[in-house]
Each structure stands twice: as C-alpha cells, then as structure tokens.
Amino acid sequence: MDLWIGALNLGFLYAFMAVGTFITYKIYSFPDITIDGTFTLGAAVASILIVDGWDPFLVLPVAFAVGSMAGFVTGFIHTRFKIEGLLAGILVMTALYSVNLHVMGKSNVPLLNSTTFVTVIDAFNPGINPELWCAFFLTLTMLLFWMAISGFLKTDIGITMQATGNNPVMVSAQGVSVNAVKIFGIALANGFVGVSGALVAQYQGFADIGMGIGSIIFSLAAVIIGEAIIRRRSVFLKILGVILGSVIFRMAVAFALRLGMNPNDLKIITAIFVLVTIITTNAFGKNESGPVTKFLRRHRRWVVSGAVGVLLAIAAYLVYQSVSQGAVSAKRIRIGMILANQSSLMTNTRNGFYEEMHKLGYRNGENCDIIELNAEGDIPTNKTMVDHLLSMDVDILVPISTASTQAVISKVKDKPVVFATVADPFVIGAGTNDTSHMPNVTGVYGSAPSRELLEIFTTMYPGPRTIGTIYNPAYPNTKVNLNHFLDALKYFPNIKLEEVAVSGTNEVNQAAQALSSKDICAFVLINDLTVFNSLESVVKVSRQRKIPIFTNDAERLADGVLLVYGYEYYVSGLQAAHLVDRILKGENPSKIPFEKFKLTTYGINYDVAKQLGITFPESIKKAAEAKVINGKLTKPDYVLPGEIRLAKPARVALFQINSNSMIGLTVEGFMEKLKKDGVTDLGMLTLKHFDAHGDYITGQTIAKSIQTDDFDYIVTFSTVAMQMVANSNKTIPHVFCAVTDPVRAGVAKSLTDHQANLTGLATPQPVEATIALMRKLMPKAKRIGMVWNTGEINSEICTEKARVACRKYGFELVEKTITNLNDLEDAVASLRYPGIDIFYISGDVMISQTIPTLAKKMTSWNVPFFTNTSDDINSGTFLSLGADYFEVGQKAAALFEQVLLGASPKAIPIESYVPMALTVNLLLAKKLKINIPDSVINKAKIIIPRR
Amino acid sequence: MIRISGITKKFNSGSIDEVEALKEIDLLIDRHEFVTLIGTNGSGKSTLLNMVAGNILPDQGSIEIDGRVVTNQKEYRRAAYVSRVFQNPYLGTAPGMTIAENLLMAYYRGKSRYPRISLTKSLQELFKDKLSILEMGLEERLNQIVGTLSGGQRQAITLLMAVLQSPSVLLLDEHTAALDPKTANQVIRLTQKFVSEGKLTTLMITHSMKQALEMGDRTIMMHHGRIIEDIPATEKKRLTVEDLLAKFEDIRKREKLTPELVKSLRGLYL
Ligand SMILES: Nc1ncnc2c1ncn2[C@@H]1O[C@H](COP(=O)(O)OP(=O)(O)OP(=O)(O)O)[C@@H](O)[C@H]1O
Ligand SMILES: [Mg+2]
C-alpha cells in the first residue's frame, strides 16, 4: 500500500516541476533544460539551510527565489543575446552543476536528523500511516497549488504570457515586451522547479548532486501524459492534467516494479508510453482520415473512457492485492535488497551476499525470498523501491551503496536494515560511530585503503615523486574517498599530488593526458565511478606515456592497471550476509557494531609491467596475492578473515623481550591490523602485553606466568621470546613473528613440520644481499667488523651467513662476541685496531638496542655502518637493508586471526616472509666518499636527508 | 502628426546584397490626415511603415509622432500610440486564444498588465458591443478560439483591436490583399468607418489604384526608396484612374520611369 501512496506523494512533489515545464514547454514552446540544474539547486539550497536550522517551510520561498534566478539567467541570455533556447538552457544547466557543488560543499547533504516538512507534518499525525498522512497534506497542497496556478494563468499577466507564446508578433504590436514576458515566465517556471527540488530533498531525506539528471524528460512525459488524458482548453483542466500526469508517471514506475520489471527497462517503456500518447493525441487532433484515426475520432468518448476504466481496474486490483497481501502472513523470511546501479561494486557485493546466505542455509525461493531491486542510477527510484519492499512486508532490508542506504534509513525505522558497500555511513547520518548508531541499522562499510596503496607505491618508487589522480567530485562516495586519500597523503611528504576533476566519462581521457604532461610517475586512482567507467581512456595514456596505474579497486587488475590494493566488495556482501543471519536469529541490530570491510586484495599485473618496462621489487612480488600473467588472472580464494565471532571471550598474551625499533614496528603493525579488521573492537578479546625490557630472567618469569595464567592464545615477537614460550608450552596456540630461523631456533624441523601448537613467520635477515651491496658500493673495502651476542640464536645464524657471504665477495670478517651489553664498548673498541672498512650488525636483538650509540661512534671513525633493520637509518646508520617489520607485524596478525577463527596452528605452515626495505643516508655517503649509484637510490624507501 | 525627416535605410550594408530601401525620405502627415501609399514592388513602402511602427530602425534621420521624437524607441513602447494591421491575417491575432482574450490584449495596449482578472462580465459586454460593429455575428462567439475563424473575420478583429484604444497613428499594410474581394470590401468599409469616426492619423499601403484614389486625403507614390509623387486632396478629387496612369506616363517622360515599369504598373493597378 505504501508503494502506491509513496508514488502518489512523489508524483505530487514532482508536479511542481512538471507545472514549471508546462509553462516553458506548452506556453512558450521552449523546452527548458535549465530545470535539470534548477531542481538540484532548489534541493541544495533548501538542504543547506535546513541543516543550518532553518524552518523547512521557510526554505521553500528561498528555493523559489534561487530557482527563479537561474531561470532569469536562461531567459536573459536567450532573449538578450538571441541564443537558442535549448542552448541557453544547456549553458545554465552546466554552470549550475558547479554552483550546486559549491552550495552543498559536497555532493550529498543528508537531512536524516533534521526537521523537514515531513517531520513537521508527522508531529500532528493522529496515528495513521505516516505516508498516508503525508499524502493527505500533499493532496491539500496540490489543490491549493492547482487553483493558484490556474487562477494566475487567467489573470492579465497569465493571458499575456499565453498570448506571447502563441503569437509574439501580435503581443509586441499590443505594446508588450516579448523579452520581458519570456524572462518572467522562465523565471517563474524555474521557481516552481526549485520548490520541487526543495520538497523532494526533504521527502527523500537528502539532497544529491545527481538528483536533477533527467528531470526534463520526466517533466515532458508528465506534461504530455496530462495533455493526453485531459484534452480540454480550460487552463484549470490543463494544469490538473499536468499534476495527474506527474502522478501517473510515478505510479507507472511503481507498477513496473510491482510487476517485477527491471527498472532499467523503464526508460524505454517511458519513451514508448510518451510516443504512443503523442500519436493517439495527434490522431484525435488532426484531420487525418485513416480508418483507425477515423474510428478513434468517432468513438473518442468510448476509447477514452475505456482506457480510463482499464487503468482504474488495474489500480483497484493492485490496491486490493497489496491490502490482502498485508493480511495473509503465511510467510517465509523476506529479504529486500536494493542496489543503486549496476556497477561492479554493487553486483559483487550482491553476489557475495547471495553466496554466503546460501552457505548459511538460506535458500532463496525455498525457505526465504530475496527480493532484489536495482534503481539503475536513478535516485528517486531508490525511494520508490523502499516503498515497494515495505508494501511486500519484508523482514529485513539490505541496501547496497550509499544512495540506497540513504533512501532506506530515512524511511525505515521499525525494520532491521543491514547496509553494505557504503564508504562512510556516518556522513549520511546512520550513526556517530561503530557502536552508537540508529537502533534498527547496522552494516558493512569502509573507504578505500589509500594509505596502504601509497605505502606500496613508495616501496616501488621511493624518493620524491609526483603522482596524478582523476575524479568526479559529484559522486558522494568519491568525495569521501578523496578526503581519505588526501589524509593518507599527509603521511607521505615525498609525494606530490596533481589532481584533475572531471564531470563525465568523456573528460577522463583529456584529464589523463593533462596529467601525463605534468611529469607524473604514476596514476594513483581513487575509487570513482566516472573514472572507472572510462578506465580504458586512462589505460591508453598509461601505455603511450609508460605511466603505471595504481588503484584501490581490486576488480580492475586485469584491465590494464599495474597494481591494485583494495577491498573485495564481494566480501562486503559476505559480511552483510552474516549480519543478516545474526539479526534473523534474534540479535538486536542496535547491539551489532558497524563493521569495516574485512578483506583486501593486493594484486599485480605482470603483463602491464612488461608493457611499461617495469620490474616489480621482490617484496611486492611476494606480497601480492592476485596476479595477472599472460592474460591470466589468478586470485586466492576468498577466505573471510573476518567472521570473527568468538563464542566466548578470549585472553591473548603478547610477549616481547626487548623494545627496539624492529620489535616496536612489528608490534605496531600487528596491532594496527587487528584494529583494522575490527578484532579488537569486538569486546570479546582481552589483549595483555608483556615486555621484559631486555632482561632474560624477567622474560623467563613472564613466559612461565603466561602459561599458568589461563591465556587462550600467545603471540611472541622475536626469536628469544618465541623460544622461551615454546620451550614449555605445548598446548596453548602460539603465533610467533620477528624470528630469523625457526628451524634453527628449534621449534620446527621444516616450515611445514613444526611444533603442533604454534605457527608463525620466519623473517631471515637478508645477510647475503647486504654483503653483496657492500661490495657493490665499496669495491676496494677489505675488512668487515661484526659484533654479536653468542646467547642469541638468530645472531649466530646471521653471523654464519655473513661468514659464507664474506668468502664469496672477498671480504675479511672480523668477529667480536659478547654475552651482555657491558662488554659491548670494549668489543667495539677492539675493532679500531687493526682497523675495519665496514661495521655490520645483523639480527642481534640485544645489540640492536644500542644502535644510536654505535652509529655515533662509527661516524666519528668514518666507518660506514650497515644493519639489517631498515628503521635503523633513523638512528644514524649508513645503510640498512631489512624487512619492513611493520608489514611483518601485519602479516602475523592475519595469521593470528586465522588461529583465532579456529584454524589449527599445526595445519598452518610457517611462512618465510621478508618484505624488503632499503634505507640509506646520503649525507654520510658524501662524508665517507662512497658513491651510491642511482639504481640503489631509486630502490630506497627512506633516504636521509629526507626530501 | 507624423514627421519623417531625412530617413535613410540600407539592408545588408556593405555586402553584395546591399539594398538601399529608403533614400533620404522627408514626409509630413498632419493630424487626422489619411494618407494612402502606392508604389512598385520593393520600392520601400513596408520599410517606411515599419519604421514608423518601430520594428525597423533607421540608419539616418528622425521620426516624430505628435511632437515626440521616437526614432529609436522600441516597437512595444511605441505601441501605446501606434497601432497596425498586417497584410497577413494570421499575424494580428493569437490563434490559440479566444476572441475575448485577444481583445483583452488590445484593451491594455501600451499599458502595464497586473496579476488580476479583468475579463469580467462588464468588459465582455463592452467587447460584444464593439464586435457587433463588425456585423459578422462575432459578438455571440466571444469564447471561440480565433484559430477557428476565417481570414476575413480575423482581419476584421485585428482591425478592431488596432482601434480599440484610439491610437494616435494607424498603420495599414495592404491589410486586404490576402482576402477575397467581398471580404476585402467589408474590411475596407470598416476601415473607413473607424478612421473617420476616430479621426485617426492613418497611413495605408495599397496595391489598388481605386482604393488609393477613393480613400484618404492624400496619395503618395514611391519608387526605388524615394517619394516620387505627392498628390494633395484637392488634386486627388479630380483625378481618375486614367489620370493617374497618365501621371505614370508623365513620370516616364521625365525619365523617372522606364517603359517596363509603366507596363508593370498598368498590370498591377488595372
Ligand atoms: N529585412 C530585410 N532585409 C533585407 N532586405 C530587405 C528587408 N526588408 C526589406 N528589404 C528590401 O528592401 C526593399 C524594400 O522592401 P519593402 O518590403 O519595403 O518593399 P515594398 O514596397 O513594401 O514592396 P511590396 O509592394 O512588394 O510589399 C526591397 O528590395 C526588399 O527586398
Ligand atoms: Mg510591402
């Protein structure tokens, strides 16, 4: 029932616009395209004022005024400069697009928590269906408007306007300024269009930059339909026809939905509908004498009454059906799903949702019905679809996309809603944070992982770089993604951004060309519908100019981009399915926090790399999960790291012996990933952090206490911490990381054959690579000095590797061993004579705490200092080549999540994981007179001095 | 009173299509004077009329109406005291509107229009009275759409609209040329009636030599953008169509006209 009333209400609100078009098109024979922009202008101004606290009725005259101004401009340039009406309209409409964006400040203004005319009216609701109550008021308003506008057309001015449209030569001869009357009429018409926009925005609960697109076609359809059903000369009846035309048009949309028609086909049906009406109208009007027209003319009364009768019968049947449907409640679960359009974002989410629902035991058509509707990019249709779903009495609504979600949450307050694939639900007013939100709403969201993508970019292109990006600021999600991207950029002072805004797919190629001439080193594309719909035009430029494309859209890996890092929207659907399942099983949506997207895909395209003459660094090759090689895309299976719903609270011990920069980074990466995945937000997990602060005895004590203190999981950082725990603990699941060689450390025979209760990451120091680099940079060097702690197994391993590598590259290795830090100073001093060319520390946790002191000493000695922890560069080393431990920590967290979900550590092989990062200090290089080739500098992730 | 001094008009100035439609025209039409205007095709008659009406502006010279200089005044402003009837009977009325609505447009000629409903019973009565003067039975069809009327009826209404608010100047451009002879006569009679009753200053273009002589106080003849003959009332009364033709012969003799032109004039006016 709500479906029909909703359509009626929308029809009424749009009738203001249709009357505007009646004035321009029927009175002046001037199809005024300005209204596409004016409609949005009215909505924009009204929304901004309402958010600002204005009265929802007071904004209507303002919307009228601004709409009139837009119309005035069209009329003025049309008459004053003799520019054709259609062109004048297009000019002003195009200009209004920018104006509207400026007015709104963003592409979408939600009114969800603001006072709109709907809420004001509802305050007086005696308890009937709010939609019906609204319809009641709108009917009254329409009656008044109808009388007012028809009456106006009967006045001297109204008659002058009509005469002007009819015969401008005559009115001019009667002393009327044709131009002035035209401008007045166009301004008046646009005033009504502005009011229409202001009302529709309030009714649907938001203003959107795209809401005016296609207004002219709809309005023309309404006018033509109206003319067809009421063919009388009286202006009263003409205006009535226009209002009815608007209502009928919206009803037709609802009807098509009711029939289960694809709204995509609605456009062609509209076209045919309008065409047929015009043809029959002409048959009645012209004195043609074909047998059919003759028949129609002779029996016109019967034909018209017959058509009206059939329409009424259909309407009655539908109303009966929706009423009786409400009564019969022999039902299985009904899930109503709304998609905003057909983009891959939406459809992937939907596919994921279907699949996971199936897995969870929901069989569409058997024990549940999933009713899927697609608005095909038409914003008001979202609203009609919501009404349609409510009329079908669905149990739960699943809007996919921001626009659909907005339509749903502004209307539905008493049924659960699970949204998916929304960039930022807080912007549209669904809540203030993950846990505090509208009581009937929960869902899955997230804006693209820009920072991670930039991180990868700097791995490939270290040093100062310029990147280019293209976007269409008109899409609501784009604005969110862009802000997110700009925030992320703040972490990369080395990267300079060149941006180009476009307003349509046809401008994308030009934008890419423009960027390519600005000496950019890559396109880094944020998620934007316009750009992704015309990605080919960027790819073309990418190929011509050999500029790689990086993007957050994981779907586009095979389409000519070099590298993707982004969310799998498929998984958004999976997550949404789980939320739906929880709610259907009785959980209260208000208690279910919003979830972030849980799965990202990291993909690289070898074919594109080859075309552009790019080679991926090893670390990226290793890290990437999805690959395109020779046109073939390989992707890992979707494993939902997410569905972390712990049956009972779990206690986790995090254990580290030292707190040097390497361990610090690992822990940071670990925690960040858990947080990002929402694991720490679940409230079920207690994380306890233990740090022995370099004291082994304390470490031993901690290791013991962890085992007796009833922890459910243990995570260790560093080899020693792992060993201390693994020694005595054979039962509690244990994940380790920052370990050089677990086999040598005694917890495993091989990477697959390891102690049953543990698994983790092996991150060997790249000792050989470091020594090879030493040889490359210092061809004449002879002696390498190295100090290491014999108590540390990983230190021993590194030293052993160093011995082998030194032989290979023709160095003499001078080793000094210590067992505690007190001996360090003497050990280092003893290297002064006979003298060393290089000082090297690798994999030694204890000594690594003193890197800054050692670095100072080596600088004073004029000896280059090499280490295997990339972050050491900040402590004064000359060159550090090592794993990026932040990434190691993240990877460990992913592993830990698997265990948390119930995977047995035994079944998870230990993974060798070295995301390589090179850092170098050029100031020292100058001082030490070491020449560093560009090939090395280009690989560097951090360069001192920072650029 | 209309005073035209030194009016020159060139169309497509500077191009190969340049036409000098009016050349230094001087003309004074007195108050209440009824002037008929004849001349060859393309001699500039309509251009001169349009210049008085205001929808063509002169290159040089000035126009005065009742002592006001109106040379560059826009047409719709001049309409307050100048009204006109076109040759094309479809140009003078709005075909999609009723007779009453068309008359309303003329009722407020040159005045401001406000959002008020003026088409009341009393005004409709007034319109009925005026329409009855036309003797076409239109007073019974006040709410009929003008588009459904015949050309003659529409031209009669246009004429009525032109004189409804007694203008200072009435301009008629071959307003009967597109009508059948019977209707044309009817409209001519109405024209004479309105002009004499309203004592209107009138400038009428015609292609009928007979009309030119029978109507009005004075006849002007144009050729190639110039006034070549100005026949005052006294002389006009004595003239017959033959005399007029003799005059053309006379002009030819003064080498103002070529023999072909005389031939064309004969064809036109006899
Ligand atoms: N708007 C215009 N643009 C160009 N030339 C024009 C225009 N109006 C008139 N002319 C030219 O000016 C000249 C005078 O035209 P005008 O219409 O005044 O003649 P007329 O005497 O009214 O002729 P007719 O007896 O055929 O109505 C003609 O050569 C005509 O082609
Ligand atoms: Mg003419």
mmCIF file with all atom_site columns, C-alpha atoms in Angstrom, chain A residues 151-152 154-160 162-164 166-167 169-178 233, chain B residues 75-76 79 90-96 98 101-102 105-106 108-110 113-116 118 145 161:
data_model
loop_
_atom_site.group_PDB
_atom_site.id
_atom_site.type_symbol
_atom_site.label_atom_id
_atom_site.label_alt_id
_atom_site.label_comp_id
_atom_site.label_asym_id
_atom_site.label_entity_id
_atom_site.label_seq_id
_atom_site.pdbx_PDB_ins_code
_atom_site.Cartn_x
_atom_site.Cartn_y
_atom_site.Cartn_z
_atom_site.occupancy
_atom_site.B_iso_or_equiv
_atom_site.pdbx_formal_charge
_atom_site.auth_seq_id
_atom_site.auth_comp_id
_atom_site.auth_asym_id
_atom_site.auth_atom_id
_atom_site.pdbx_PDB_model_num
ATOM 1  C CA . GLY A 1 151 ? -6.089  31.248 -11.472 1.00 0.00 ? 151 GLY A CA 1
ATOM 2  C CA . PHE A 1 152 ? -2.852  33.033 -12.187 1.00 0.00 ? 152 PHE A CA 1
ATOM 3  C CA . LYS A 1 154 ? -6.402  33.567 -16.035 1.00 0.00 ? 154 LYS A CA 1
ATOM 4  C CA . THR A 1 155 ? -5.128  36.963 -14.926 1.00 0.00 ? 155 THR A CA 1
ATOM 5  C CA . ASP A 1 156 ? -3.985  39.668 -17.330 1.00 0.00 ? 156 ASP A CA 1
ATOM 6  C CA . ILE A 1 157 ? -0.370  38.602 -16.896 1.00 0.00 ? 157 ILE A CA 1
ATOM 7  C CA . GLY A 1 158 ? -1.260  34.957 -17.369 1.00 0.00 ? 158 GLY A CA 1
ATOM 8  C CA . ILE A 1 159 ? -3.164  35.711 -20.551 1.00 0.00 ? 159 ILE A CA 1
ATOM 9  C CA . THR A 1 160 ? -0.318  37.908 -21.781 1.00 0.00 ? 160 THR A CA 1
ATOM 10 C CA . GLN A 1 162 ? -0.070  32.634 -23.141 1.00 0.00 ? 162 GLN A CA 1
ATOM 11 C CA . ALA A 1 163 ? -0.542  35.127 -25.960 1.00 0.00 ? 163 ALA A CA 1
ATOM 12 C CA . THR A 1 164 ? 3.205   35.728 -26.075 1.00 0.00 ? 164 THR A CA 1
ATOM 13 C CA . ASN A 1 166 ? 1.049   31.909 -29.119 1.00 0.00 ? 166 ASN A CA 1
ATOM 14 C CA . ASN A 1 167 ? 1.918   34.937 -31.255 1.00 0.00 ? 167 ASN A CA 1
ATOM 15 C CA . VAL A 1 169 ? 4.399   39.465 -33.186 1.00 0.00 ? 169 VAL A CA 1
ATOM 16 C CA . MET A 1 170 ? 0.882   40.289 -32.091 1.00 0.00 ? 170 MET A CA 1
ATOM 17 C CA . VAL A 1 171 ? 1.677   40.934 -28.424 1.00 0.00 ? 171 VAL A CA 1
ATOM 18 C CA . SER A 1 172 ? 4.613   43.065 -29.382 1.00 0.00 ? 172 SER A CA 1
ATOM 19 C CA . ALA A 1 173 ? 2.266   45.138 -31.534 1.00 0.00 ? 173 ALA A CA 1
ATOM 20 C CA . GLN A 1 174 ? -0.007  45.431 -28.496 1.00 0.00 ? 174 GLN A CA 1
ATOM 21 C CA . GLY A 1 175 ? 2.741   47.080 -26.513 1.00 0.00 ? 175 GLY A CA 1
ATOM 22 C CA . VAL A 1 176 ? 4.105   44.071 -24.667 1.00 0.00 ? 176 VAL A CA 1
ATOM 23 C CA . SER A 1 177 ? 7.835   43.479 -24.319 1.00 0.00 ? 177 SER A CA 1
ATOM 24 C CA . VAL A 1 178 ? 8.097   39.899 -25.513 1.00 0.00 ? 178 VAL A CA 1
ATOM 25 C CA . ARG A 1 233 ? -8.756  24.083 -23.397 1.00 0.00 ? 233 ARG A CA 1
ATOM 26 C CA . GLU B 2 75  ? 8.200   48.857 -31.102 1.00 0.00 ? 75  GLU B CA 1
ATOM 27 C CA . TYR B 2 76  ? 6.399   47.724 -27.958 1.00 0.00 ? 76  TYR B CA 1
ATOM 28 C CA . ALA B 2 79  ? 2.573   50.615 -29.495 1.00 0.00 ? 79  ALA B CA 1
ATOM 29 C CA . TYR B 2 90  ? -2.684  35.314 -39.207 1.00 0.00 ? 90  TYR B CA 1
ATOM 30 C CA . LEU B 2 91  ? -0.145  37.721 -37.717 1.00 0.00 ? 91  LEU B CA 1
ATOM 31 C CA . GLY B 2 92  ? -2.526  40.075 -35.976 1.00 0.00 ? 92  GLY B CA 1
ATOM 32 C CA . THR B 2 93  ? -4.201  37.662 -33.593 1.00 0.00 ? 93  THR B CA 1
ATOM 33 C CA . ALA B 2 94  ? -3.178  34.840 -31.256 1.00 0.00 ? 94  ALA B CA 1
ATOM 34 C CA . PRO B 2 95  ? -4.782  31.764 -32.871 1.00 0.00 ? 95  PRO B CA 1
ATOM 35 C CA . GLY B 2 96  ? -4.772  29.604 -29.722 1.00 0.00 ? 96  GLY B CA 1
ATOM 36 C CA . THR B 2 98  ? -10.287 33.168 -27.559 1.00 0.00 ? 98  THR B CA 1
ATOM 37 C CA . GLU B 2 101 ? -8.618  37.125 -24.717 1.00 0.00 ? 101 GLU B CA 1
ATOM 38 C CA . ASN B 2 102 ? -7.295  38.642 -27.941 1.00 0.00 ? 102 ASN B CA 1
ATOM 39 C CA . MET B 2 105 ? -4.551  42.087 -25.175 1.00 0.00 ? 105 MET B CA 1
ATOM 40 C CA . ALA B 2 106 ? -5.592  45.097 -27.271 1.00 0.00 ? 106 ALA B CA 1
ATOM 41 C CA . TYR B 2 108 ? -4.403  47.023 -22.438 1.00 0.00 ? 108 TYR B CA 1
ATOM 42 C CA . ARG B 2 109 ? -2.303  48.124 -25.408 1.00 0.00 ? 109 ARG B CA 1
ATOM 43 C CA . GLY B 2 110 ? 0.619   50.127 -24.150 1.00 0.00 ? 110 GLY B CA 1
ATOM 44 C CA . ARG B 2 113 ? -0.582  44.342 -17.034 1.00 0.00 ? 113 ARG B CA 1
ATOM 45 C CA . TYR B 2 114 ? -1.103  43.062 -13.499 1.00 0.00 ? 114 TYR B CA 1
ATOM 46 C CA . PRO B 2 115 ? -1.953  39.701 -11.995 1.00 0.00 ? 115 PRO B CA 1
ATOM 47 C CA . ARG B 2 116 ? -5.643  40.484 -11.730 1.00 0.00 ? 116 ARG B CA 1
ATOM 48 C CA . SER B 2 118 ? -10.036 41.846 -15.813 1.00 0.00 ? 118 SER B CA 1
ATOM 49 C CA . ILE B 2 145 ? -10.749 30.190 -30.419 1.00 0.00 ? 145 ILE B CA 1
ATOM 50 C CA . MET B 2 161 ? -8.045  45.518 -31.911 1.00 0.00 ? 161 MET B CA 1
#
